[in-house]
Amino acid sequence: MTQVVTVRRRALEASEERAGVLRRSFTGSGTLVVNLISSPGSGKTTLLEATLRRLARDHRCAVIEGDVATERDADRIRALGVPAHQILTGGACHLDARQIEAALATARLLPADILFIENVGNLICPTTYDLGEDFKIALLSVTEGDDKPFKYPAIFARAEVTVISKVDLLPHVPFDLAAVEGQLASLNPGGAILRVSATTGEGMERWCELLTTRLAEKRRS
Amino acid sequence: MTQVVTVRRRALEASEERAGVLRRSFTGSGTLVVNLISSPGSGKTTLLEATLRRLARDHRCAVIEGDVATERDADRIRALGVPAHQILTGGACHLDARQIEAALATARLLPADILFIENVGNLICPTTYDLGEDFKIALLSVTEGDDKPFKYPAIFARAEVTVISKVDLLPHVPFDLAAVEGQLASLNPGGAILRVSATTGEGMERWCELLTTRLAEKRRS
């Protein structure tokens, strides 16, 4: 068990070193990089599609997709005319910084103003892997139940932004928004919480503003 | 990387050895053991609650719950008068056979006719860990999208039963049932597919019959 932990720590350290290299490069180019993490099916790709329809006119956007299998998500992004690269992990449950470096070396994604990285659908394993991003975004859809922040505390404590997604389905499911926001406030007092429906457009303006504000701040600093 | 793989393989082998011991013990006692795997929020605990309301009158049932944090799920089961033990993994993304052995040694769950093991919410990592169960059950809720079997093929290929859950929400979400059943048939030609809503009761009778039939078969063999 100790050996497993030691080896995992070494793999994490190697990945963190590469993440540092990536972060310096993104700072140099003024590229805002966000790392989207959620359960499978929380609506990461649908949120990205709705986001790109709004932002890609005035900003150079690019997307790296992580999945165990299929090119489906990258195809959905490319259909919008936005450059996208699909990383297939085989069986691995998260992305790491070395995969991001390799993707950027082979795919034509840069230069970009905003690089979106959609992690493998998994609320646990991607949490500890730094990809050189400016911040992590956790998605929680209202169909997943209002007990999830306390059940998966690490990601909700670490994400600078939590997007409560699929709020158009609130009339059809038991989901106590106030309870979820209370859990998030307790785990992550400084974190932002956005209520969004990519389907109806609710909350999309605030979400896109958050991204463009953070991009402007990065360029100023 | 090779070292990581080797150490992981050794951890898996140690877990598989313990799973073999568990399986022989469950065969001896005639206990049917099922291992429920899905994304967070697909409705594993809600399905269990509805199942126990139907089966616990005539069968001795017990539940092992796996979560990163909180006793919440075990509390929900105990509220029905069914013995339950909560395994808290800390940060680990799946259960392994040694945790099941330890749970059975400390908690009063046996003797039981059916032991339900609800794995940590994760569609990837729990797939390769044998817990000594008779079979794995994958849940996929209709709110997660109809592309998931091909995106997470390992679990859907391995699960003897796939429960398509929350079918009461079908009128409110885009979800092509036939497409999902086609993906499942391709990945897992011998697998059973059940459409279930624990909320309305749709499909619950067939699901409970499947469990009691498998229990009777195990006792006869």
PDB file of N, CA and C in Angstrom, chain A residues 9-62:
ATOM      1  N   ARG A   9       2.487   9.302  -5.793  1.00  0.00           N
ATOM      2  CA  ARG A   9       2.982  10.632  -5.471  1.00  0.00           C
ATOM      3  C   ARG A   9       4.015  11.068  -6.506  1.00  0.00           C
ATOM      4  N   ARG A  10       4.893  10.115  -6.916  1.00  0.00           N
ATOM      5  CA  ARG A  10       5.905  10.452  -7.925  1.00  0.00           C
ATOM      6  C   ARG A  10       5.258  10.829  -9.265  1.00  0.00           C
ATOM      7  N   ALA A  11       4.225  10.073  -9.651  1.00  0.00           N
ATOM      8  CA  ALA A  11       3.523  10.378 -10.909  1.00  0.00           C
ATOM      9  C   ALA A  11       2.885  11.757 -10.815  1.00  0.00           C
ATOM     10  N   LEU A  12       2.291  12.058  -9.657  1.00  0.00           N
ATOM     11  CA  LEU A  12       1.680  13.371  -9.434  1.00  0.00           C
ATOM     12  C   LEU A  12       2.727  14.477  -9.513  1.00  0.00           C
ATOM     13  N   GLU A  13       3.899  14.236  -8.903  1.00  0.00           N
ATOM     14  CA  GLU A  13       4.961  15.248  -8.911  1.00  0.00           C
ATOM     15  C   GLU A  13       5.456  15.530 -10.326  1.00  0.00           C
ATOM     16  N   ALA A  14       5.615  14.460 -11.117  1.00  0.00           N
ATOM     17  CA  ALA A  14       6.060  14.637 -12.502  1.00  0.00           C
ATOM     18  C   ALA A  14       5.026  15.440 -13.273  1.00  0.00           C
ATOM     19  N   SER A  15       3.746  15.153 -13.029  1.00  0.00           N
ATOM     20  CA  SER A  15       2.681  15.868 -13.713  1.00  0.00           C
ATOM     21  C   SER A  15       2.652  17.337 -13.272  1.00  0.00           C
ATOM     22  N   GLU A  16       2.890  17.569 -11.972  1.00  0.00           N
ATOM     23  CA  GLU A  16       2.877  18.948 -11.456  1.00  0.00           C
ATOM     24  C   GLU A  16       3.995  19.790 -12.048  1.00  0.00           C
ATOM     25  N   GLU A  17       5.146  19.152 -12.269  1.00  0.00           N
ATOM     26  CA  GLU A  17       6.257  19.870 -12.869  1.00  0.00           C
ATOM     27  C   GLU A  17       5.869  20.337 -14.278  1.00  0.00           C
ATOM     28  N   ARG A  18       5.254  19.433 -15.042  1.00  0.00           N
ATOM     29  CA  ARG A  18       4.825  19.795 -16.402  1.00  0.00           C
ATOM     30  C   ARG A  18       3.729  20.848 -16.356  1.00  0.00           C
ATOM     31  N   ALA A  19       2.871  20.771 -15.360  1.00  0.00           N
ATOM     32  CA  ALA A  19       1.794  21.760 -15.221  1.00  0.00           C
ATOM     33  C   ALA A  19       2.384  23.151 -14.994  1.00  0.00           C
ATOM     34  N   GLY A  20       3.481  23.213 -14.237  1.00  0.00           N
ATOM     35  CA  GLY A  20       4.145  24.493 -13.998  1.00  0.00           C
ATOM     36  C   GLY A  20       4.686  25.079 -15.300  1.00  0.00           C
ATOM     37  N   VAL A  21       5.266  24.215 -16.128  1.00  0.00           N
ATOM     38  CA  VAL A  21       5.782  24.659 -17.429  1.00  0.00           C
ATOM     39  C   VAL A  21       4.641  25.183 -18.291  1.00  0.00           C
ATOM     40  N   LEU A  22       3.526  24.440 -18.314  1.00  0.00           N
ATOM     41  CA  LEU A  22       2.358  24.871 -19.093  1.00  0.00           C
ATOM     42  C   LEU A  22       1.846  26.221 -18.603  1.00  0.00           C
ATOM     43  N   ARG A  23       1.758  26.371 -17.273  1.00  0.00           N
ATOM     44  CA  ARG A  23       1.187  27.604 -16.703  1.00  0.00           C
ATOM     45  C   ARG A  23       2.025  28.821 -17.095  1.00  0.00           C
ATOM     46  N   ARG A  24       3.358  28.667 -17.058  1.00  0.00           N
ATOM     47  CA  ARG A  24       4.220  29.792 -17.454  1.00  0.00           C
ATOM     48  C   ARG A  24       4.011  30.133 -18.925  1.00  0.00           C
ATOM     49  N   SER A  25       3.839  29.099 -19.734  1.00  0.00           N
ATOM     50  CA  SER A  25       3.627  29.340 -21.161  1.00  0.00           C
ATOM     51  C   SER A  25       2.277  30.034 -21.407  1.00  0.00           C
ATOM     52  N   PHE A  26       1.230  29.622 -20.699  1.00  0.00           N
ATOM     53  CA  PHE A  26      -0.087  30.255 -20.849  1.00  0.00           C
ATOM     54  C   PHE A  26      -0.067  31.699 -20.337  1.00  0.00           C
ATOM     55  N   THR A  27       0.748  31.952 -19.309  1.00  0.00           N
ATOM     56  CA  THR A  27       0.883  33.322 -18.813  1.00  0.00           C
ATOM     57  C   THR A  27       1.557  34.186 -19.878  1.00  0.00           C
ATOM     58  N   GLY A  28       2.601  33.618 -20.489  1.00  0.00           N
ATOM     59  CA  GLY A  28       3.316  34.346 -21.543  1.00  0.00           C
ATOM     60  C   GLY A  28       2.415  34.707 -22.715  1.00  0.00           C
ATOM     61  N   SER A  29       1.540  33.781 -23.084  1.00  0.00           N
ATOM     62  CA  SER A  29       0.693  34.027 -24.265  1.00  0.00           C
ATOM     63  C   SER A  29      -0.618  34.708 -23.896  1.00  0.00           C
ATOM     64  N   GLY A  30      -0.870  34.919 -22.590  1.00  0.00           N
ATOM     65  CA  GLY A  30      -2.128  35.543 -22.179  1.00  0.00           C
ATOM     66  C   GLY A  30      -3.349  34.692 -22.494  1.00  0.00           C
ATOM     67  N   THR A  31      -3.177  33.377 -22.429  1.00  0.00           N
ATOM     68  CA  THR A  31      -4.300  32.458 -22.683  1.00  0.00           C
ATOM     69  C   THR A  31      -4.962  32.075 -21.366  1.00  0.00           C
ATOM     70  N   LEU A  32      -6.269  32.324 -21.254  1.00  0.00           N
ATOM     71  CA  LEU A  32      -7.007  31.864 -20.076  1.00  0.00           C
ATOM     72  C   LEU A  32      -7.316  30.382 -20.267  1.00  0.00           C
ATOM     73  N   VAL A  33      -7.017  29.576 -19.244  1.00  0.00           N
ATOM     74  CA  VAL A  33      -7.221  28.124 -19.360  1.00  0.00           C
ATOM     75  C   VAL A  33      -8.112  27.649 -18.232  1.00  0.00           C
ATOM     76  N   VAL A  34      -9.197  27.000 -18.570  1.00  0.00           N
ATOM     77  CA  VAL A  34     -10.111  26.490 -17.542  1.00  0.00           C
ATOM     78  C   VAL A  34     -10.271  24.983 -17.697  1.00  0.00           C
ATOM     79  N   ASN A  35     -10.424  24.322 -16.562  1.00  0.00           N
ATOM     80  CA  ASN A  35     -10.446  22.858 -16.476  1.00  0.00           C
ATOM     81  C   ASN A  35     -11.809  22.455 -15.929  1.00  0.00           C
ATOM     82  N   LEU A  36     -12.669  21.901 -16.776  1.00  0.00           N
ATOM     83  CA  LEU A  36     -14.049  21.561 -16.391  1.00  0.00           C
ATOM     84  C   LEU A  36     -14.132  20.128 -15.876  1.00  0.00           C
ATOM     85  N   ILE A  37     -14.662  19.983 -14.675  1.00  0.00           N
ATOM     86  CA  ILE A  37     -14.720  18.672 -14.013  1.00  0.00           C
ATOM     87  C   ILE A  37     -16.144  18.403 -13.529  1.00  0.00           C
ATOM     88  N   SER A  38     -16.646  17.215 -13.790  1.00  0.00           N
ATOM     89  CA  SER A  38     -17.958  16.824 -13.263  1.00  0.00           C
ATOM     90  C   SER A  38     -18.154  15.327 -13.438  1.00  0.00           C
ATOM     91  N   SER A  39     -19.268  14.823 -12.922  1.00  0.00           N
ATOM     92  CA  SER A  39     -19.730  13.466 -13.214  1.00  0.00           C
ATOM     93  C   SER A  39     -19.963  13.331 -14.717  1.00  0.00           C
ATOM     94  N   PRO A  40     -20.000  12.100 -15.225  1.00  0.00           N
ATOM     95  CA  PRO A  40     -20.471  11.914 -16.601  1.00  0.00           C
ATOM     96  C   PRO A  40     -21.905  12.448 -16.715  1.00  0.00           C
ATOM     97  N   GLY A  41     -22.182  13.157 -17.787  1.00  0.00           N
ATOM     98  CA  GLY A  41     -23.569  13.544 -18.034  1.00  0.00           C
ATOM     99  C   GLY A  41     -24.073  14.757 -17.274  1.00  0.00           C
ATOM    100  N   SER A  42     -23.171  15.560 -16.686  1.00  0.00           N
ATOM    101  CA  SER A  42     -23.617  16.788 -16.016  1.00  0.00           C
ATOM    102  C   SER A  42     -23.802  17.938 -16.997  1.00  0.00           C
ATOM    103  N   GLY A  43     -23.362  17.722 -18.237  1.00  0.00           N
ATOM    104  CA  GLY A  43     -23.588  18.746 -19.264  1.00  0.00           C
ATOM    105  C   GLY A  43     -22.375  19.605 -19.583  1.00  0.00           C
ATOM    106  N   LYS A  44     -21.170  19.058 -19.425  1.00  0.00           N
ATOM    107  CA  LYS A  44     -19.964  19.832 -19.726  1.00  0.00           C
ATOM    108  C   LYS A  44     -19.922  20.224 -21.205  1.00  0.00           C
ATOM    109  N   THR A  45     -20.125  19.252 -22.085  1.00  0.00           N
ATOM    110  CA  THR A  45     -20.022  19.542 -23.525  1.00  0.00           C
ATOM    111  C   THR A  45     -21.150  20.465 -23.972  1.00  0.00           C
ATOM    112  N   THR A  46     -22.340  20.260 -23.450  1.00  0.00           N
ATOM    113  CA  THR A  46     -23.472  21.126 -23.803  1.00  0.00           C
ATOM    114  C   THR A  46     -23.220  22.556 -23.324  1.00  0.00           C
ATOM    115  N   LEU A  47     -22.649  22.715 -22.136  1.00  0.00           N
ATOM    116  CA  LEU A  47     -22.290  24.052 -21.649  1.00  0.00           C
ATOM    117  C   LEU A  47     -21.244  24.674 -22.570  1.00  0.00           C
ATOM    118  N   LEU A  48     -20.245  23.871 -22.972  1.00  0.00           N
ATOM    119  CA  LEU A  48     -19.207  24.394 -23.872  1.00  0.00           C
ATOM    120  C   LEU A  48     -19.813  24.837 -25.199  1.00  0.00           C
ATOM    121  N   GLU A  49     -20.707  24.031 -25.763  1.00  0.00           N
ATOM    122  CA  GLU A  49     -21.336  24.407 -27.039  1.00  0.00           C
ATOM    123  C   GLU A  49     -22.037  25.764 -26.897  1.00  0.00           C
ATOM    124  N   ALA A  50     -22.823  25.910 -25.843  1.00  0.00           N
ATOM    125  CA  ALA A  50     -23.568  27.167 -25.649  1.00  0.00           C
ATOM    126  C   ALA A  50     -22.602  28.331 -25.404  1.00  0.00           C
ATOM    127  N   THR A  51     -21.497  28.059 -24.722  1.00  0.00           N
ATOM    128  CA  THR A  51     -20.497  29.090 -24.425  1.00  0.00           C
ATOM    129  C   THR A  51     -19.805  29.543 -25.715  1.00  0.00           C
ATOM    130  N   LEU A  52     -19.415  28.579 -26.530  1.00  0.00           N
ATOM    131  CA  LEU A  52     -18.680  28.900 -27.761  1.00  0.00           C
ATOM    132  C   LEU A  52     -19.569  29.657 -28.737  1.00  0.00           C
ATOM    133  N   ARG A  53     -20.871  29.316 -28.760  1.00  0.00           N
ATOM    134  CA  ARG A  53     -21.792  30.068 -29.639  1.00  0.00           C
ATOM    135  C   ARG A  53     -21.800  31.547 -29.273  1.00  0.00           C
ATOM    136  N   ARG A  54     -21.586  31.842 -27.998  1.00  0.00           N
ATOM    137  CA  ARG A  54     -21.574  33.240 -27.545  1.00  0.00           C
ATOM    138  C   ARG A  54     -20.189  33.881 -27.659  1.00  0.00           C
ATOM    139  N   LEU A  55     -19.128  33.130 -27.300  1.00  0.00           N
ATOM    140  CA  LEU A  55     -17.806  33.760 -27.162  1.00  0.00           C
ATOM    141  C   LEU A  55     -16.913  33.656 -28.399  1.00  0.00           C
ATOM    142  N   ALA A  56     -17.168  32.652 -29.234  1.00  0.00           N
ATOM    143  CA  ALA A  56     -16.187  32.384 -30.300  1.00  0.00           C
ATOM    144  C   ALA A  56     -16.201  33.433 -31.414  1.00  0.00           C
ATOM    145  N   ARG A  57     -17.263  34.281 -31.450  1.00  0.00           N
ATOM    146  CA  ARG A  57     -17.260  35.362 -32.440  1.00  0.00           C
ATOM    147  C   ARG A  57     -16.154  36.369 -32.149  1.00  0.00           C
ATOM    148  N   ASP A  58     -16.008  36.734 -30.858  1.00  0.00           N
ATOM    149  CA  ASP A  58     -15.081  37.811 -30.491  1.00  0.00           C
ATOM    150  C   ASP A  58     -13.792  37.334 -29.827  1.00  0.00           C
ATOM    151  N   HIS A  59     -13.686  36.038 -29.592  1.00  0.00           N
ATOM    152  CA  HIS A  59     -12.488  35.513 -28.929  1.00  0.00           C
ATOM    153  C   HIS A  59     -12.006  34.263 -29.653  1.00  0.00           C
ATOM    154  N   ARG A  60     -10.679  34.102 -29.681  1.00  0.00           N
ATOM    155  CA  ARG A  60     -10.147  32.854 -30.238  1.00  0.00           C
ATOM    156  C   ARG A  60     -10.273  31.776 -29.157  1.00  0.00           C
ATOM    157  N   CYS A  61     -11.114  30.790 -29.408  1.00  0.00           N
ATOM    158  CA  CYS A  61     -11.347  29.724 -28.436  1.00  0.00           C
ATOM    159  C   CYS A  61     -10.817  28.407 -28.976  1.00  0.00           C
ATOM    160  N   ALA A  62     -10.421  27.517 -28.079  1.00  0.00           N
ATOM    161  CA  ALA A  62      -9.987  26.170 -28.454  1.00  0.00           C
ATOM    162  C   ALA A  62     -10.380  25.230 -27.322  1.00  0.00           C
TER     163      ALA A  62
END
